[in-house]
CSV table of C-alpha atoms in Angstrom, one decimal:
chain,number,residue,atom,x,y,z
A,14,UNK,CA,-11.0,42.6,-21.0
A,15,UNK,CA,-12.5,39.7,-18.8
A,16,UNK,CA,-14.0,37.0,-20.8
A,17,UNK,CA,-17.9,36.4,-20.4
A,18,UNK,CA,-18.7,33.7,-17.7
A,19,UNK,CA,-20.5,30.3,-19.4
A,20,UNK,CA,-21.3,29.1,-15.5
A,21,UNK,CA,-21.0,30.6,-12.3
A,22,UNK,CA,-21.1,28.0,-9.7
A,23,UNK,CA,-22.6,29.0,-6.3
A,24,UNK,CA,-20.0,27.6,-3.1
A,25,UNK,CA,-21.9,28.2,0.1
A,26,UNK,CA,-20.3,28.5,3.6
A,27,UNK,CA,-21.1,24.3,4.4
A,28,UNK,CA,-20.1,23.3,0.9
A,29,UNK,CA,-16.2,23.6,0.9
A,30,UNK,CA,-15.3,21.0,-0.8
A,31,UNK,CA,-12.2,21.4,-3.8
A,32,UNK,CA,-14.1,17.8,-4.9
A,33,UNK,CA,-17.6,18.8,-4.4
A,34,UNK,CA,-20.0,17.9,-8.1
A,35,UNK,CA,-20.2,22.0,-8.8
A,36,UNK,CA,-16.7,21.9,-9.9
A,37,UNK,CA,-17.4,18.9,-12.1
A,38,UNK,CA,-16.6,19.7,-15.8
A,39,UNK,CA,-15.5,23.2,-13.8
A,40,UNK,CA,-13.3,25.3,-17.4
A,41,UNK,CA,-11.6,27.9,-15.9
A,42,UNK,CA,-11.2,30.2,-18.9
A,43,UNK,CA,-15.3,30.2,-19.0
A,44,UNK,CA,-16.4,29.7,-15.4
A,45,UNK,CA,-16.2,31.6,-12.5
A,46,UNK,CA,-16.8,30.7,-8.3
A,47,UNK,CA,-19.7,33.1,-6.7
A,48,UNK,CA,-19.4,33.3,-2.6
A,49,UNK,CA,-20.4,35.7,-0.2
A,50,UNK,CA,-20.7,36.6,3.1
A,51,UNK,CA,-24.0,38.3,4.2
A,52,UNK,CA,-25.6,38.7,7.7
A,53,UNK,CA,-28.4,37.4,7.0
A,54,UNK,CA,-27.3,33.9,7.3
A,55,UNK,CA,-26.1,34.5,10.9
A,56,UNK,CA,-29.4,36.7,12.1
A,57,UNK,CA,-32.0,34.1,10.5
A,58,UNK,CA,-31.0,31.9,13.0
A,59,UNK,CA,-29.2,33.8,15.5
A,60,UNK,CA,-25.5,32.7,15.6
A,61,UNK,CA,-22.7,32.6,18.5
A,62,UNK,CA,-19.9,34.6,17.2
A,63,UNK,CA,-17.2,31.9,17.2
A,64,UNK,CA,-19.5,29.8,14.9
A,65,UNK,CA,-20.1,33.2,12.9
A,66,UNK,CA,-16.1,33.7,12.5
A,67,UNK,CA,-15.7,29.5,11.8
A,68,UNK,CA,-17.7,30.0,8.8
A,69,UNK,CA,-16.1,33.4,7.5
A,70,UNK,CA,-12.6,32.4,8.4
A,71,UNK,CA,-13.4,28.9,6.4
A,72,UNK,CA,-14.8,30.5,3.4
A,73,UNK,CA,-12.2,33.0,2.9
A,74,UNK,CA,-9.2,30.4,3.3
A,75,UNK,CA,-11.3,28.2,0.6
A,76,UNK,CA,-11.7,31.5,-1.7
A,77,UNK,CA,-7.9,31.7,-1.5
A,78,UNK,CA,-7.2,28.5,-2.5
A,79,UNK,CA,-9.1,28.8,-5.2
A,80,UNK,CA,-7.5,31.9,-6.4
A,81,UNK,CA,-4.1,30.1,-6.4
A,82,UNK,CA,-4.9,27.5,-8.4
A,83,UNK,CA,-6.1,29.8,-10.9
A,84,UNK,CA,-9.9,29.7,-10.4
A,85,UNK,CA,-11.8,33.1,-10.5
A,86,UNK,CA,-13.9,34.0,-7.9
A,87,UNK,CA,-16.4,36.3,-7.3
A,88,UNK,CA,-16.4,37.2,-3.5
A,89,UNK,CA,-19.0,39.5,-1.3
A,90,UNK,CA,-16.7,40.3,1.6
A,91,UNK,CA,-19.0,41.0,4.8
A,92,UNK,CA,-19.5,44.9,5.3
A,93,UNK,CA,-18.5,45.7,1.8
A,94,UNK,CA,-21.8,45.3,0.0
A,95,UNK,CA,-25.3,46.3,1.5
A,96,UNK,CA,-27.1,43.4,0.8
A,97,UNK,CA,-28.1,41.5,3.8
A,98,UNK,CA,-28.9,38.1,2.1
A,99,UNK,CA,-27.8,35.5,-0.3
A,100,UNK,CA,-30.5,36.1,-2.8
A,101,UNK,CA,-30.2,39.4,-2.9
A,102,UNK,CA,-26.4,39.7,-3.5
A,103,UNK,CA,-26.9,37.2,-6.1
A,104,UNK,CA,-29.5,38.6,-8.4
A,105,UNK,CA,-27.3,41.9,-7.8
A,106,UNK,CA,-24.3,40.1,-9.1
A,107,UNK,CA,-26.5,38.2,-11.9
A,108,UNK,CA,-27.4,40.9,-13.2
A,109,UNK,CA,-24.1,42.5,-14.4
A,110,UNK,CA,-22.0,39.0,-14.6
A,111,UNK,CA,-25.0,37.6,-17.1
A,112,UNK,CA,-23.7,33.7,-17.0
A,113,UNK,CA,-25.5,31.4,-19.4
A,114,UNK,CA,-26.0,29.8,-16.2
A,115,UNK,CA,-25.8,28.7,-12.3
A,116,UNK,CA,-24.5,25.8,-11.3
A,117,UNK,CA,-25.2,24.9,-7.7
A,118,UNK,CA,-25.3,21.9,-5.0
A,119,UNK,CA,-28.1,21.2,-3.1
A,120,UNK,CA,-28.5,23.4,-0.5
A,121,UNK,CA,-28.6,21.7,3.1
A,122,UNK,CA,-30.7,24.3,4.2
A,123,UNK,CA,-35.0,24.0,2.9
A,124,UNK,CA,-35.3,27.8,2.8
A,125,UNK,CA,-31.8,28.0,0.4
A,126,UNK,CA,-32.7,25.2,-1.4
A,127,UNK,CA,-36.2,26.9,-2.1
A,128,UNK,CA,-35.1,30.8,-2.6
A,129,UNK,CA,-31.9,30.5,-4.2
A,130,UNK,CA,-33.5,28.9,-7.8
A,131,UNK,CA,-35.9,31.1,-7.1
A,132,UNK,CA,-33.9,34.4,-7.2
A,133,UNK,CA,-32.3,33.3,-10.7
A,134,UNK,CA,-35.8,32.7,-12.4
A,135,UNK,CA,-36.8,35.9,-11.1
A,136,UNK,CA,-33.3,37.4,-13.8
A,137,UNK,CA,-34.2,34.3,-16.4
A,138,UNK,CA,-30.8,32.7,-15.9
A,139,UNK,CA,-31.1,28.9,-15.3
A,140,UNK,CA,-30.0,27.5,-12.0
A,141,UNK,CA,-28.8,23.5,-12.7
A,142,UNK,CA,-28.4,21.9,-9.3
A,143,UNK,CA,-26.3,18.9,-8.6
A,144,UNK,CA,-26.2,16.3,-5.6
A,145,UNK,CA,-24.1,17.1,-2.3
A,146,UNK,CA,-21.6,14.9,-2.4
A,147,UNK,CA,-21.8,15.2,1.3
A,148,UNK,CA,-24.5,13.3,1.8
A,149,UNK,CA,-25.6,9.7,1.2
A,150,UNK,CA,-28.8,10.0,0.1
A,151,UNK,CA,-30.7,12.7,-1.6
A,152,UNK,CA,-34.3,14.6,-0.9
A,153,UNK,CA,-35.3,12.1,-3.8
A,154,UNK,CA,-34.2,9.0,-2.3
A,155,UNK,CA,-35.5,9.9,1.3
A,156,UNK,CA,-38.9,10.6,-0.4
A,157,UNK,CA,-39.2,7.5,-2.1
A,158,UNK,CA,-38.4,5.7,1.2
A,159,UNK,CA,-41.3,8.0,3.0
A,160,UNK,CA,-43.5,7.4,0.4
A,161,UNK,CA,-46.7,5.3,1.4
A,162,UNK,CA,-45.6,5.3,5.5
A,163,UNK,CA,-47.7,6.3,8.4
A,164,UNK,CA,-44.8,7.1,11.0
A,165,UNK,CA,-41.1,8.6,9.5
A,166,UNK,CA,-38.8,7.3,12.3
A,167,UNK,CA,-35.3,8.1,11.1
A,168,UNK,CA,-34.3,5.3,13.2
A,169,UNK,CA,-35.3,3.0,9.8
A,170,UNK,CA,-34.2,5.0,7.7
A,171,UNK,CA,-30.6,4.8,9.2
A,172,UNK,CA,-31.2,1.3,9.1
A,173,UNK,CA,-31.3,1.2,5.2
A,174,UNK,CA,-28.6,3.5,4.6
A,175,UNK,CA,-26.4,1.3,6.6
A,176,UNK,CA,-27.1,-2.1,5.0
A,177,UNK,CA,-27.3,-0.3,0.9
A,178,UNK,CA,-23.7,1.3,2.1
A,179,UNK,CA,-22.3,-1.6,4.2
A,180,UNK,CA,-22.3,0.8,7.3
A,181,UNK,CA,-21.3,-1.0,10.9
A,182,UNK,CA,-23.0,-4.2,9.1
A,183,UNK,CA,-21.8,-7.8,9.7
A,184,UNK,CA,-23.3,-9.3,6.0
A,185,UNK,CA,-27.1,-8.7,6.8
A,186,UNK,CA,-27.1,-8.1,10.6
A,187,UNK,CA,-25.8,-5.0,12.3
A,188,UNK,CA,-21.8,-4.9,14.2
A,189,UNK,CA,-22.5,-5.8,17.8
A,190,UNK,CA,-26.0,-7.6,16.8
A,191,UNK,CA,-28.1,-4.8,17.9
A,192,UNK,CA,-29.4,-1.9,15.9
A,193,UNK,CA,-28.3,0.6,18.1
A,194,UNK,CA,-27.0,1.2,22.3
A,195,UNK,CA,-29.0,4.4,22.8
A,196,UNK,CA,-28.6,3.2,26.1
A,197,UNK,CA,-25.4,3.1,26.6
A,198,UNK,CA,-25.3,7.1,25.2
A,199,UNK,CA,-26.7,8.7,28.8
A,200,UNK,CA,-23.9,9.1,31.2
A,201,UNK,CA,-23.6,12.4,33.2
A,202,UNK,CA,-20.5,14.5,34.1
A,203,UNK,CA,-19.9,17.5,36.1
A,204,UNK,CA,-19.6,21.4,35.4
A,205,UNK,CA,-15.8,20.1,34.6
A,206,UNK,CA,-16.4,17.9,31.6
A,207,UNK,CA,-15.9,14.1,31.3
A,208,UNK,CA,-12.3,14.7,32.9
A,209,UNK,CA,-10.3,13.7,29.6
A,210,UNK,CA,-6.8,13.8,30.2
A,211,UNK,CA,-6.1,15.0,26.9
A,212,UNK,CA,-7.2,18.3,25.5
A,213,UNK,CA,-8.0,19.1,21.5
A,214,UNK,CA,-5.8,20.1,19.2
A,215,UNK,CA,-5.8,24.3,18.9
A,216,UNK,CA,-5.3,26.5,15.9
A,217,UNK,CA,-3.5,29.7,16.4
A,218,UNK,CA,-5.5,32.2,14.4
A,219,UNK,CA,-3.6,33.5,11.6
A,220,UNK,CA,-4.0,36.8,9.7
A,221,UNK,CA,-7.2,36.1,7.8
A,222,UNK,CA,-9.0,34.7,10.8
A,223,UNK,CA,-7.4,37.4,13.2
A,224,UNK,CA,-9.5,40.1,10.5
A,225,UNK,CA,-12.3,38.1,10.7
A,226,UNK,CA,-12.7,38.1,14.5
A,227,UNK,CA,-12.6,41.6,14.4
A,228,UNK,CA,-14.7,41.9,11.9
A,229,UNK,CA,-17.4,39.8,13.4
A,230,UNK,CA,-17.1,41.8,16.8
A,231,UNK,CA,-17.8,44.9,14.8
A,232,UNK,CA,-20.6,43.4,12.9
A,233,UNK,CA,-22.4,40.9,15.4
A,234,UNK,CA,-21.3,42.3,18.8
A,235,UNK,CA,-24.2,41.7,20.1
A,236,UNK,CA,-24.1,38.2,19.5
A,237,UNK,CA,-23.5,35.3,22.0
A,238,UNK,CA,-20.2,33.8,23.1
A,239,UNK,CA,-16.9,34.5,23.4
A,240,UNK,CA,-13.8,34.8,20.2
A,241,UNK,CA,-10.5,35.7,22.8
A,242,UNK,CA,-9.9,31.8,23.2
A,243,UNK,CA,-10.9,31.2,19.4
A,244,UNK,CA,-8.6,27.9,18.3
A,245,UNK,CA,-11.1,26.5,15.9
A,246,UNK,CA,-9.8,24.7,12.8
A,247,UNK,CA,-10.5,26.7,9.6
A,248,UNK,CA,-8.6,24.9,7.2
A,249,UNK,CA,-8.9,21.3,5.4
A,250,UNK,CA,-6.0,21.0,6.6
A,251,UNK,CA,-6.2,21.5,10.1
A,252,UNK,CA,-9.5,20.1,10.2
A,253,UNK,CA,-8.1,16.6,8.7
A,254,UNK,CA,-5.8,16.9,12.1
A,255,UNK,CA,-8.6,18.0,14.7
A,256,UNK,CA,-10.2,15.2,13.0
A,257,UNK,CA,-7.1,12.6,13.6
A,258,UNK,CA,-6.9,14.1,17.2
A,259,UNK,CA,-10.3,13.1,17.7
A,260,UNK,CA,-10.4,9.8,16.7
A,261,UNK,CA,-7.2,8.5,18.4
A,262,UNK,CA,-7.8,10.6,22.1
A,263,UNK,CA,-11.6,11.1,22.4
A,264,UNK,CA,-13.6,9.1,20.2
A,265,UNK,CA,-13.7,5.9,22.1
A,266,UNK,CA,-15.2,7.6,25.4
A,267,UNK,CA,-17.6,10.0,23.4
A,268,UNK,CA,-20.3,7.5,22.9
A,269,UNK,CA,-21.2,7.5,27.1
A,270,UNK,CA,-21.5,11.0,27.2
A,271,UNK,CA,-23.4,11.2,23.5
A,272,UNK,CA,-26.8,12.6,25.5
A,273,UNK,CA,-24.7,15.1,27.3
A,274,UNK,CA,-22.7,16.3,24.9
């Protein structure tokens, strides 16, 4: 017989992070992971597909993971379920899991971050919401630096996170003794790209992501873009060495092209 769950923690397709604060205090004989995949998320705002499979190819390599290090996971798998958005396919799954509670990250996206609570009041389970360790400031500590001003110009605000975190700072003054070289950013290049002689780093698809790219052409075919040259990092892993790729071969000349790009 599975055990009751004390807290089921929400992971959502931008949160995979093995370190992110829902896992904190994380008991794996009591707790349990909830994901899903729904299309709703890629018809709110319409999606390309390649960006459609990144996400579904990410989150299913994540919920394996998971599973081998012993964490149970509740999973929606796209196609398998009829309901069409995240709230929905939780209250459904609320409903017969009955967790003492949910335990969720701040969502990056307003409407989430507004619906999802909102869908556990509506089954009286409580939803207990931690910080995104992605981030370096929260909604709270962006309102109190909006509070009382007449013009929010994220150019200032950028200009305290970088001096409270010691970002590009030289003591009090800014590396390079200007705030920023916006005008530096605006260089043009042809229908042939900047002309690197280097090309990124590419992923051959493996099984999961070769089922997902068919399963994202069944379900979003009418979708923009293109998934036969699909190479995209899907993986911590490979997206540590896209990352490592980037910064030793392309970083230094992205800054000219920043506008383009």
């Amino acid at each position: 017989m599975t055990p009751p769950i004390r807290h089921l923690l929400v992971v959502l397709g931008d949160q995979l992070n093995a370190d992110s604060a829902v896992f904190d205090g994380f008991d794996s004989e009591r707790d349990a992971v909830w994901m899903a995949e729904v299309k709703g998320e890629s018809t709110e705002v319409w999606s390309s597909k390649p960006r459609i499979a990144l996400f579904l190819s990410a989150m299913r390599h994540f919920r394996d993971g998971l599973k081998d290090r012993g964490v149970r996971v509740v999973y929606r798998v796209l196609g398998e379920h009829a309901e069409e958005s995240l709230e929905a396919a939780l209250v459904a799954d609320l409903q017969h899991l009955s967790p003492s509670a949910v335990i969720a990250v701040t969502p990056g996206e307003w409407r989430l971050a507004q619906s999802l609570p909102a869908a556990c009041a509506s089954v009286s389970i409580e939803w207990i919401e931690r910080d995104d360790r992605h981030f370096y400031a929260s909604r709270e500590d962006f309102q109190r630096w909006a509070k009382g001003r007449k013009e929010y110009r994220l150019e200032y605000f950028y200009r305290e996170m970088r001096r409270r975190f010691g970002v590009l700072m030289d003591g009090e003054e800014p590396e390079g003794q200007q705030w920023n070289f916006d005008q530096d950013n605006r260089e043009a290049f042809g229908r042939k790209g900047p002309g690197l002689k280097r090309e990124p780093h590419s992923f051959a698809p493996d099984a999961i992501t070769l089922q997902v790219l068919s399963e994202v052409e069944r379900h979003f075919g009418g979708h923009p873009g293109c998934l036969k040259a699909f190479d995209w990092p899907v993986t911590p892993e490979d997206a540590r060495e896209a990352l490592t790729d980037f910064i030793e071969h392309r970083l230094p000349f992205y800054g000219r092209y920043q506008d383009a790009m």
